[in-house]
Coordinates of C-alpha atoms and ligand atoms in Angstrom, one line a residue:
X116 CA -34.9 29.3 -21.3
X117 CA -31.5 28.3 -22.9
X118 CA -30.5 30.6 -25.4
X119 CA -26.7 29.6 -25.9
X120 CA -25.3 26.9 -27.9
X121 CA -25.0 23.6 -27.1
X122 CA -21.4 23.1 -25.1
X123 CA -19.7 19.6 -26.3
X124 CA -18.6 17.5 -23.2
X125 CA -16.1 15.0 -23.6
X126 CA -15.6 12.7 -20.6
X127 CA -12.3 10.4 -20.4
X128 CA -12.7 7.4 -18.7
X129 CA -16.0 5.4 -17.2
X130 CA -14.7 3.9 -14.3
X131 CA -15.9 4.3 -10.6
X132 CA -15.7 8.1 -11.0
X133 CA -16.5 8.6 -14.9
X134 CA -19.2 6.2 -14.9
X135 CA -21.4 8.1 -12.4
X136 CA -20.7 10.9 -14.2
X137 CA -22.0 9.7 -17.3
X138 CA -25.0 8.7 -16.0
X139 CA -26.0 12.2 -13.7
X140 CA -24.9 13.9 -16.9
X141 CA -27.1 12.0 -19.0
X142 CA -29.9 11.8 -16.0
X143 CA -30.0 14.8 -15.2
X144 CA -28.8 17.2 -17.9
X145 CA -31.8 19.5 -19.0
X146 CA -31.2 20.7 -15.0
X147 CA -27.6 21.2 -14.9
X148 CA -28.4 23.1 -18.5
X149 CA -30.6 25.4 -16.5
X150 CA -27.6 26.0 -13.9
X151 CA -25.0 26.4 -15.9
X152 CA -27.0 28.4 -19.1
X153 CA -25.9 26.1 -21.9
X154 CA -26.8 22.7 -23.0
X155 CA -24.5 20.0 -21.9
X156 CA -24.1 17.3 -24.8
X157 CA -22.0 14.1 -23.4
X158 CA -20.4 13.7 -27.0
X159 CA -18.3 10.6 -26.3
X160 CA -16.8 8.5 -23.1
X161 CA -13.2 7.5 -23.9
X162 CA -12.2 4.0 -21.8
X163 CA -9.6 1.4 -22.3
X164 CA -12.0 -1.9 -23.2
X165 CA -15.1 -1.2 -24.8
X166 CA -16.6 -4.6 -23.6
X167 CA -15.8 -3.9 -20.4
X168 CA -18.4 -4.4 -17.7
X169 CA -19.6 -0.4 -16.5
X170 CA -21.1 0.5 -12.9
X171 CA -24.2 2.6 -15.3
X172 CA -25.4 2.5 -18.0
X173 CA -23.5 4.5 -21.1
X174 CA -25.2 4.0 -24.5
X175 CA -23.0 1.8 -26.3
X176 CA -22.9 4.9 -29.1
X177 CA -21.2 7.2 -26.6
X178 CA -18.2 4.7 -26.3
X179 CA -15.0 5.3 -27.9
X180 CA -11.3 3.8 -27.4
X181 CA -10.2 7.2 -29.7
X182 CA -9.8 9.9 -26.9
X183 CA -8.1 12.5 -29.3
X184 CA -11.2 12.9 -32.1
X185 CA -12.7 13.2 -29.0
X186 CA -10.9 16.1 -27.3
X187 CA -10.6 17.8 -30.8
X188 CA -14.3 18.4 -31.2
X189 CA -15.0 19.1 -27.6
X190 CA -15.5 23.0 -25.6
X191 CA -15.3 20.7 -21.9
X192 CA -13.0 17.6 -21.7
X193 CA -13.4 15.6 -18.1
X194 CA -10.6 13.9 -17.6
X195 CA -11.2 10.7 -14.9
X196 CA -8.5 8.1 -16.3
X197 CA -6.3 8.4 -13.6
X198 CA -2.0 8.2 -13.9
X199 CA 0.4 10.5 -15.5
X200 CA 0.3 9.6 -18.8
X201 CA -1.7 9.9 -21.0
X202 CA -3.8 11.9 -19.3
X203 CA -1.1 14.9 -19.3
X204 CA -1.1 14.4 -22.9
X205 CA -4.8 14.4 -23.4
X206 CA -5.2 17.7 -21.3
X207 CA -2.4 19.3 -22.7
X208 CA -4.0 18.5 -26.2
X209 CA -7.1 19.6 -24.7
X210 CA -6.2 23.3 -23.6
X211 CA -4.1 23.5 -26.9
X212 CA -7.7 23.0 -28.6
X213 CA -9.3 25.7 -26.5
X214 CA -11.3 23.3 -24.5
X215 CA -11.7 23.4 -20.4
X216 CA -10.7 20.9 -18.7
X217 CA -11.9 19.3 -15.4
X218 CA -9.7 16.5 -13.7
X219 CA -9.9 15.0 -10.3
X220 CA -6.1 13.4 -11.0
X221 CA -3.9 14.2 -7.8
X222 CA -1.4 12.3 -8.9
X223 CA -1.1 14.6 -12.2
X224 CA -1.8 17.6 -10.7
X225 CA 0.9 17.1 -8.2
X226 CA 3.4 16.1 -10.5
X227 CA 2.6 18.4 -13.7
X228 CA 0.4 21.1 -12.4
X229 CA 2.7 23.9 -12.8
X230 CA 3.1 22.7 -16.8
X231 CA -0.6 22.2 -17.3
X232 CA -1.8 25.4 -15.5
X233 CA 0.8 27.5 -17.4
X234 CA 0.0 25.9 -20.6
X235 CA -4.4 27.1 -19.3
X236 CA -3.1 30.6 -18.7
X237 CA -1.4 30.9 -22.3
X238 CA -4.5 30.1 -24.2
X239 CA -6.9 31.0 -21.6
X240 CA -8.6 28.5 -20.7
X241 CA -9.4 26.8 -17.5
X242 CA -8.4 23.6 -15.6
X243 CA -11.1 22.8 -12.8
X244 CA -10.1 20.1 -10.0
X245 CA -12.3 20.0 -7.0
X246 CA -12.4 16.2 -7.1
X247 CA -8.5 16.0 -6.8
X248 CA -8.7 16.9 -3.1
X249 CA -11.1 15.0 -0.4
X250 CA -13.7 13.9 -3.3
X251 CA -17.1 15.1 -2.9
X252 CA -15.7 17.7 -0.1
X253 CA -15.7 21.3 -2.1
X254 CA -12.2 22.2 -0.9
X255 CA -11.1 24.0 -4.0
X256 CA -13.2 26.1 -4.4
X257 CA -13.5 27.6 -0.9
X258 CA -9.8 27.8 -0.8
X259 CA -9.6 29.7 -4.1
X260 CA -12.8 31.9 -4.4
X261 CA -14.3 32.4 -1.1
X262 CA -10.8 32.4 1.0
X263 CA -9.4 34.8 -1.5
X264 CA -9.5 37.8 0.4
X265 CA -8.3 36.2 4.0
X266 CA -4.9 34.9 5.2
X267 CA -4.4 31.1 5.9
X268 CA -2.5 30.3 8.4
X269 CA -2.2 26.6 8.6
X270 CA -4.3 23.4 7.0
X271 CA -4.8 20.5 9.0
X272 CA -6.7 17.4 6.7
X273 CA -7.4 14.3 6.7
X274 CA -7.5 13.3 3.6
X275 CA -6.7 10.1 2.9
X276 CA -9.8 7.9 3.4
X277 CA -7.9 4.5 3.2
X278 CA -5.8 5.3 6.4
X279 CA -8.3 7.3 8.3
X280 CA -10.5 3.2 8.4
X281 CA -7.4 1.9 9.8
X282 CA -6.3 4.1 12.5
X283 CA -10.1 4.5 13.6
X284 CA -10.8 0.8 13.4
X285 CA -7.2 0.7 15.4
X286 CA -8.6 3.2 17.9
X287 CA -11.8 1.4 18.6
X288 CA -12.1 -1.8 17.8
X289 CA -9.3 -2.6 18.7
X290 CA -7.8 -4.2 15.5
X291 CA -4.2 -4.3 14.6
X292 CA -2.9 -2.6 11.9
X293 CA -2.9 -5.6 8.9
X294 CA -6.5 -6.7 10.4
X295 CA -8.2 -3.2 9.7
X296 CA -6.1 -3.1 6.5
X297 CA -7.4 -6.1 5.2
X298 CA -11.1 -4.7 6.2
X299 CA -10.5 -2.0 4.1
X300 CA -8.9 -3.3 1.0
X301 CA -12.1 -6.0 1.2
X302 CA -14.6 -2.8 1.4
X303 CA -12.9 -1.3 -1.4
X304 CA -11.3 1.5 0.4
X305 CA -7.5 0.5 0.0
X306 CA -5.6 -0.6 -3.6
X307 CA -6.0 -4.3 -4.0
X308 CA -3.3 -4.7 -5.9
X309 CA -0.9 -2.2 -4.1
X310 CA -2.1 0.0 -1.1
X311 CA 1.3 1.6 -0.3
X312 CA -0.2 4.8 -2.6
X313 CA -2.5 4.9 0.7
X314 CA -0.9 3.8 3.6
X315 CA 3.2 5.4 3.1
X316 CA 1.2 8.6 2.9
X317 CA 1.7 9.0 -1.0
X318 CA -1.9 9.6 -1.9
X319 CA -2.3 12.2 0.7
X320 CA 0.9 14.1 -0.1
X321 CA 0.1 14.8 -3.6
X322 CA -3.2 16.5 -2.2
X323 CA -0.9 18.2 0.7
X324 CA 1.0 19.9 -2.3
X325 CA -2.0 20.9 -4.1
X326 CA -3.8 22.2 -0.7
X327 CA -0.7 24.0 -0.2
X328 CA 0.1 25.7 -3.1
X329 CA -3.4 27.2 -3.5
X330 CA -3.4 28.0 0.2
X331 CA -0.1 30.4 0.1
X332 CA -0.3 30.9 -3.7
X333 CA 2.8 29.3 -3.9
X334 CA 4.3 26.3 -6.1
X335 CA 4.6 23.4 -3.6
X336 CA 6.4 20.9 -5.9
X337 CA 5.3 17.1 -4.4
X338 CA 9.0 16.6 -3.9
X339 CA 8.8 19.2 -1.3
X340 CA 6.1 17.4 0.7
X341 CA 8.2 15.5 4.2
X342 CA 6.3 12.0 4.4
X343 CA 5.8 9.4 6.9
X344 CA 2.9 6.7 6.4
X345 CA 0.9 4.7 9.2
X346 CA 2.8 1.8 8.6
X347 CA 4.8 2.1 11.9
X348 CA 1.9 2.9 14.3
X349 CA 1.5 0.4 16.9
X350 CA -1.7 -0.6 18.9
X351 CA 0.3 0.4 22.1
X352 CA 0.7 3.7 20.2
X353 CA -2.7 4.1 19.6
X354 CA -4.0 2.6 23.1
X355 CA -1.6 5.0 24.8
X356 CA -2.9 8.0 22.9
X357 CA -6.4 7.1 23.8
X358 CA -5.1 7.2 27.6
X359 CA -3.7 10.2 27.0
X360 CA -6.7 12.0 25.8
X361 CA -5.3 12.0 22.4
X362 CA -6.3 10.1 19.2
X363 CA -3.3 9.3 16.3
X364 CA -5.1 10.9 12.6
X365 CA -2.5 10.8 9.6
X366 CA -2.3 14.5 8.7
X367 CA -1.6 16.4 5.8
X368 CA -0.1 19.9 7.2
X369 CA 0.1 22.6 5.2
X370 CA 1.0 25.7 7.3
X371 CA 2.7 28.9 6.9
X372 CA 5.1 29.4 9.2
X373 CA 8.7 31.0 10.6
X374 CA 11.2 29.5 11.5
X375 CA 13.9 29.6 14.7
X376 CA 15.8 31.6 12.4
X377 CA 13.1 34.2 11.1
X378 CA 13.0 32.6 7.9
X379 CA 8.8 33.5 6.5
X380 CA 7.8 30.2 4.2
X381 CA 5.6 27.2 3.7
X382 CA 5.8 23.6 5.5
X383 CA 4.3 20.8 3.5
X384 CA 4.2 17.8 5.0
X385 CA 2.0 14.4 6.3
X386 CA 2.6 12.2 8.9
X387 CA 0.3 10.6 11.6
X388 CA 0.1 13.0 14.6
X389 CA -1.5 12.8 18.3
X390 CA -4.6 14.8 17.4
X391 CA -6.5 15.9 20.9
X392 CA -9.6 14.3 21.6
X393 CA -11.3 17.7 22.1
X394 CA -10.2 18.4 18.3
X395 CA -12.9 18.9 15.7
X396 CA -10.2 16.2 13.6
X397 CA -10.6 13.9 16.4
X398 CA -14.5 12.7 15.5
X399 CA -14.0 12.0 12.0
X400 CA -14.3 8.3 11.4
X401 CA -14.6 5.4 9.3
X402 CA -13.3 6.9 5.7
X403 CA -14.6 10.1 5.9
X404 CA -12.7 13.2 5.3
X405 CA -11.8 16.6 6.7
X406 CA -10.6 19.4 6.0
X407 CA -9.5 21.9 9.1
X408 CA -8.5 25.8 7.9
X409 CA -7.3 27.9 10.3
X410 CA -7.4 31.7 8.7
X411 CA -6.0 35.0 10.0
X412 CA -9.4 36.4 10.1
X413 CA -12.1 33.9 9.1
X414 CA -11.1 32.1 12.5
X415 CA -11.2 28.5 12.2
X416 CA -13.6 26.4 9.9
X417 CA -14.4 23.0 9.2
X418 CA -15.2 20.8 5.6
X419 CA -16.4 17.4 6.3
X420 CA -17.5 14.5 4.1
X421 CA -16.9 11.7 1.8
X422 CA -13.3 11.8 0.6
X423 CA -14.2 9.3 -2.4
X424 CA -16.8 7.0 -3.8
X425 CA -17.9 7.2 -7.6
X426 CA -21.1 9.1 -7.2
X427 CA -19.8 11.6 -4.1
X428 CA -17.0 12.5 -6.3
X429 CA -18.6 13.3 -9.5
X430 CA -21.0 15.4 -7.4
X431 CA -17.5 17.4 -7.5
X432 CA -17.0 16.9 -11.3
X433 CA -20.5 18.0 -12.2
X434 CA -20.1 21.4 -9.7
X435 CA -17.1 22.4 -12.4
X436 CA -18.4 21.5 -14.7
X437 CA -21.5 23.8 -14.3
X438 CA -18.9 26.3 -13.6
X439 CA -17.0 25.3 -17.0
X440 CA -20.5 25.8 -18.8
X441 CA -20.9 29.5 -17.1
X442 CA -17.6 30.6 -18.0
X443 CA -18.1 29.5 -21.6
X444 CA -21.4 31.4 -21.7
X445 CA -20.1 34.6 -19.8
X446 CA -17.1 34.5 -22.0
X447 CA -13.2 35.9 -20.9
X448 CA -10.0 34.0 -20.0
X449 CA -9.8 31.7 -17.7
X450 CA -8.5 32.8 -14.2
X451 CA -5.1 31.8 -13.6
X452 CA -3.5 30.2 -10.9
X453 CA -2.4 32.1 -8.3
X454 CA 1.4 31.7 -7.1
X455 CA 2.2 36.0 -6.7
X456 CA 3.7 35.1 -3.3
X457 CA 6.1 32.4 -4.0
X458 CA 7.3 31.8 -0.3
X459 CA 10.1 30.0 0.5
X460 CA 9.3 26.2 1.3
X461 CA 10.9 25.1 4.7
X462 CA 12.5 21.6 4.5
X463 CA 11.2 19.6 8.0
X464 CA 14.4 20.1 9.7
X465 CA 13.2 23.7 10.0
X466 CA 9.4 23.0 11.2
X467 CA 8.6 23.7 15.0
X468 CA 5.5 21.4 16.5
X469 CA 5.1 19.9 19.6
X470 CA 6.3 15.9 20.6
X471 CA 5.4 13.0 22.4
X472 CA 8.4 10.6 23.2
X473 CA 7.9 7.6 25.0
X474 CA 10.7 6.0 26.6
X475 CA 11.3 2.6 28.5
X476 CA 14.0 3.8 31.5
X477 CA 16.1 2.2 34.1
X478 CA 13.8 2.3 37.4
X479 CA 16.2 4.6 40.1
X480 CA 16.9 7.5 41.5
X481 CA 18.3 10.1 39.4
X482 CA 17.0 8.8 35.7
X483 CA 14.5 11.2 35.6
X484 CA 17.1 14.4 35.6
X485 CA 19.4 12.6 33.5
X486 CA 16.9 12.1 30.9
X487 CA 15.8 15.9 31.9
X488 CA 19.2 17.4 31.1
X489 CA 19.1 15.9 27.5
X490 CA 15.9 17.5 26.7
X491 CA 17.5 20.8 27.9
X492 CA 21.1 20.5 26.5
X493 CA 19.5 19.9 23.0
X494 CA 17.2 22.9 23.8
X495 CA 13.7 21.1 23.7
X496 CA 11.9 22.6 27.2
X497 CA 9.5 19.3 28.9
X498 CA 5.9 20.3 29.1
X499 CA 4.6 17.3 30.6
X500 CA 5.8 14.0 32.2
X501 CA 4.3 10.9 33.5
X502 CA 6.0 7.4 34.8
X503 CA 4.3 4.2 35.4
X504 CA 6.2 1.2 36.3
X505 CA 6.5 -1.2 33.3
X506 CA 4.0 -4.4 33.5
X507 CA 6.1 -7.8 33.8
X508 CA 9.5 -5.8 34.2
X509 CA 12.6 -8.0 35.8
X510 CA 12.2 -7.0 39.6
X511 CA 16.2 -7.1 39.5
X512 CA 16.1 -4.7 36.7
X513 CA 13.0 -2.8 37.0
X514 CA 12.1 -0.5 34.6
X515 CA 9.9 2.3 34.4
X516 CA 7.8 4.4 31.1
X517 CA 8.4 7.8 30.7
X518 CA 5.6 9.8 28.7
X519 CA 7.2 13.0 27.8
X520 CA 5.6 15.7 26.1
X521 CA 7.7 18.6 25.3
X522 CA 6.7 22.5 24.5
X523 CA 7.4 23.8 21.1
X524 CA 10.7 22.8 19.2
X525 CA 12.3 21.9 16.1
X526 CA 12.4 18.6 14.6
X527 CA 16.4 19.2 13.9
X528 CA 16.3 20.1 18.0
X529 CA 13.8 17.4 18.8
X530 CA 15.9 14.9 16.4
X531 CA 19.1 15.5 18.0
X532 CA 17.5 14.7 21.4
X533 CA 16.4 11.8 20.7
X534 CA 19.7 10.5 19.2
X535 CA 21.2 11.2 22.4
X536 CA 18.3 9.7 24.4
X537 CA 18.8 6.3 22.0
X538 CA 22.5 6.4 23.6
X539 CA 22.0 6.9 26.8
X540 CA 22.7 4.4 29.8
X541 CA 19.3 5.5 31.3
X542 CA 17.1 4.8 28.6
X543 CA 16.7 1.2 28.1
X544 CA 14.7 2.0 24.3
X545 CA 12.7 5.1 22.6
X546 CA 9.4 3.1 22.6
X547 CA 7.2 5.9 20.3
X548 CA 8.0 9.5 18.7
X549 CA 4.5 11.4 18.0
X550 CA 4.6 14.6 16.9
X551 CA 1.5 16.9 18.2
X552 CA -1.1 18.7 16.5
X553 CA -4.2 20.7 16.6
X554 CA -3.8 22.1 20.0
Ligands
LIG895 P1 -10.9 3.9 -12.5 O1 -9.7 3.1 -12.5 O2 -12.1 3.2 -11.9 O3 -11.3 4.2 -14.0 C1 -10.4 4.7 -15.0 C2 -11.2 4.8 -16.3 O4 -10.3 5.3 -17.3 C3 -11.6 3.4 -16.9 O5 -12.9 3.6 -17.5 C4 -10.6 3.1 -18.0 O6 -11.1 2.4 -19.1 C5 -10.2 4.5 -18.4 N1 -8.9 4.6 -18.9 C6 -7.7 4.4 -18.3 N2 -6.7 4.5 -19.1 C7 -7.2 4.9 -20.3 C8 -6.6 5.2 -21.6 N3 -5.3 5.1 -21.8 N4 -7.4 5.5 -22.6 C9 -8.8 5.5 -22.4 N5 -9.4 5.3 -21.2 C10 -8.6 4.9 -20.2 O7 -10.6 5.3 -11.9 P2 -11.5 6.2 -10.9 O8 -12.8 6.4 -11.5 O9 -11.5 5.6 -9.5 O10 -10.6 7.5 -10.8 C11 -10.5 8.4 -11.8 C12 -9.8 9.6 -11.4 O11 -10.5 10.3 -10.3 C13 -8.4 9.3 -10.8 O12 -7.5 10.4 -11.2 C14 -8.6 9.3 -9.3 O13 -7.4 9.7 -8.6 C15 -9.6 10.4 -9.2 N6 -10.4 10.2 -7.9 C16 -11.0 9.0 -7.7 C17 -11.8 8.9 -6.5 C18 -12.5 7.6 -6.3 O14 -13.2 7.6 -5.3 N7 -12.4 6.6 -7.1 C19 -11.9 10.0 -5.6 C20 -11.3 11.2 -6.0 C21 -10.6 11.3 -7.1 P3 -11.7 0.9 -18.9 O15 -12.9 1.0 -18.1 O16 -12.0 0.5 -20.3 O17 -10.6 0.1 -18.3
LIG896 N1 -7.4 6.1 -1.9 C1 -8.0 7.3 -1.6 C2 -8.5 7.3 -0.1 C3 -9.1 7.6 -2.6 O1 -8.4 6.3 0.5 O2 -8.9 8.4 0.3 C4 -9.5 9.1 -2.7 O3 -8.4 9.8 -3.2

């Protein structure tokens, strides 16, 4: 039996996310009352176009184009509009109120987030966002409460559902890169208007910089984030990591780590990566989403699921806001944001991974430990190295491909090698650079 007041939820925005949310609110609300202690009361639903068509059905009533009554009056304001502004101004106006506030904007949260979750901490209240990172996937949460006593070591996600289609439709069926991203813009995956947010890698470095400051209670600023999008991968590229045992996933790394000169501090950073096939990473397909922790002493573990969708990720909305509810009914501050450790955050020059270089070379004797003796002078030590002789090549100037992986060494090493390999008389071209992860 609910014995607590009524809780006043305000919900901003009714599009693919907001909309569902209206409706399991309103479907299933005497429920989620039961979970969270409190009634739930869906006061209003703020949108741009009253008239406009909606994925459910919101009583007309509940419609409003005046989001700020509506925050004034409310103890929980959801916040699904999307952009900077205004939602910043909404939430800000909705902490400054006392409300909580629950938001599954990325793009906010990884510009603002410092200024919004200061602004929580002054008056106590709470800002929820388990939607913000791989959708319906509870990520947050994990990484926050139930990680809080262990050490992570290093994140490896996918987390961008948009490029994941591509490079798995790339990887086996075949499709070139503008085929698979016309498949997904048409299936609703990709922007219509402008998938760049997606495929440059933007999308999933604003949820790198939120994964990574919760992970090492640091402020990872999204300007600190290195990123490359898929836009330059190849169907050689991918064919060749298939034949390789390898399959090319754009990651979002967030690892802590130190550097060649003992420097202790945090690597943001997403870019697509030769992922082994033997790699938990490697069998997530289609859109889906994962998230791969690797902790000091929880070993390694393994979120999977849908990364968006309207109904998966209000499933995320509706968890905080159940938690909202309880923390309303238990009473107290909200629990601040933790960034006590403040490490430094290592610029990519710094970071130490493993590489891939592919190389088209002159076909005779004594390429090989020319092309050796650049590796070494720049310091980078060769782990592996296969030759095939290139298909169709000039018999007069034959020409050979050298697969290359190297051991352990820093991009500002690995950088300078490949420079020199781009000038050498040996190496006809640098065909692919892959960095390697997950092994
Ligand atoms: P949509 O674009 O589908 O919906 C946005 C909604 O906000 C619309 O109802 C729109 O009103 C309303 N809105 C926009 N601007 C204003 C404004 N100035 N005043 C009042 N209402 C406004 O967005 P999504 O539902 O896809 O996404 C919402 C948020 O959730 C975003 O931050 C997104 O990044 C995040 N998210 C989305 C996922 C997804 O799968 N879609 C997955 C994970 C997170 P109107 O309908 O009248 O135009
Ligand atoms: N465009 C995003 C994706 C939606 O493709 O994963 C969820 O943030």
């Amino acid at each position: 039996m609910i014995e607590y007041r009524n809780l006043r939820v305000a919900l901003l925005g009714a599009g693919s996310v907001g909309a569902q949310v209206a409706s399991l609110l309103l479907e299933h609300g005497d429920e989620l009352a039961n979970r969270a202690g409190a009634g739930l009361e869906l006061v209003g639903v703020a949108v741009r176009d009253l008239d406009a068509p909606r994925t459910a059905n919101i009583p007309r009533e509940l419609l409003t184009t005046d989001a700020e009554s509506l925050i004034l009056g409310a103890d929980i304001v959801i916040e699904l509009m999307g952009g900077l502004e205004p939602a910043r101004t909404y939430i800000l106006q909705a902490l400054t109120s006392g409300a909580d506030v629950i938001t599954g904007n990325k793009a906010l949260l990884a510009t603002h987030g410092p200024e919004l979750f200061e602004l929580a901490e002054q008056v106590g209240a709470q800002l929820y966002y388990e939607a913000a990172v791989a959708g319906a996937i509870p990520i947050i949460r994990p990484l926050r409460d139930s990680l809080a006593g262990d050490r992570i070591k290093r994140i490896l996600g996918i987390v961008n559902g948009t490029t994941n289609f591509i490079l798995d439709r790339m990887d086996t069926a075949g499709e070139s890169l503008e085929v698979a991203l016309a498949t997904a813009t048409e299936l609703g995956y990709a922007e219509k208007s402008d998938p760049s947010a997606d495929i440059e890698g933007f999308d999933a470095a604003q949820k790198t910089a939120i994964l990574a400051s919760l992970a090492f209670h640091t402020t990872v600023p999204l300007d600190a984030v290195y990123r490359e999008g898929i836009t330059a991968i190849t169907i050689e590229q991918v064919d060749a990591a298939r034949k390789a045992g390898y399959v090319i996933k754009l990651l979002a790394i967030c690892e802590r780590m130190t550097d060649a000169d003992g420097v202790e501090g945090v690597s943001a950073r997403v870019y697509p990566a030769l992922v082994p096939r033997s790699h938990p990473l490697a069998a997530v397909h289609g859109a889906k989403n994962a998230v791969f922790i690797e902790a000091e002493a929880a070993g390694d573990l393994m979120f999977y699921g849908a990364g968006a969708g309207g109904i998966e990720t209000a499933s995320a909305v509706l968890g905080d806001l159940v938690s909202a509810a309880r923390r309303h009914v238990i009473g107290g501050p909200g629990v601040a944001e933790s960034t006590h450790a403040n490490l430094p955050i290592l610029p990519i020059s710094r970071v130490i991974t493993r590489y891939q270089i592919t190389l088209s070379v002159v076909d005779q004797p004594g390429v090989l430990a020319a092309v050796a003796t650049l590796f070494s002078e720049h310091g980078v030590s060769v782990e592996t190295v296969t030759q095939s002789v290139q298909a169709g090549a000039d018999p007069a100037r034959p020409s050979a491909t050298l697969v290359i992986g190297t051991h352990e060494a820093s991009e500002a090493d690995l950088a300078a090698t490949v420079a020199a390999l781009e000038t050498s008389q040996v190496v006809r071209a640098v065909t692919s650079v892959l960095r390697v992860e997950g092994s």
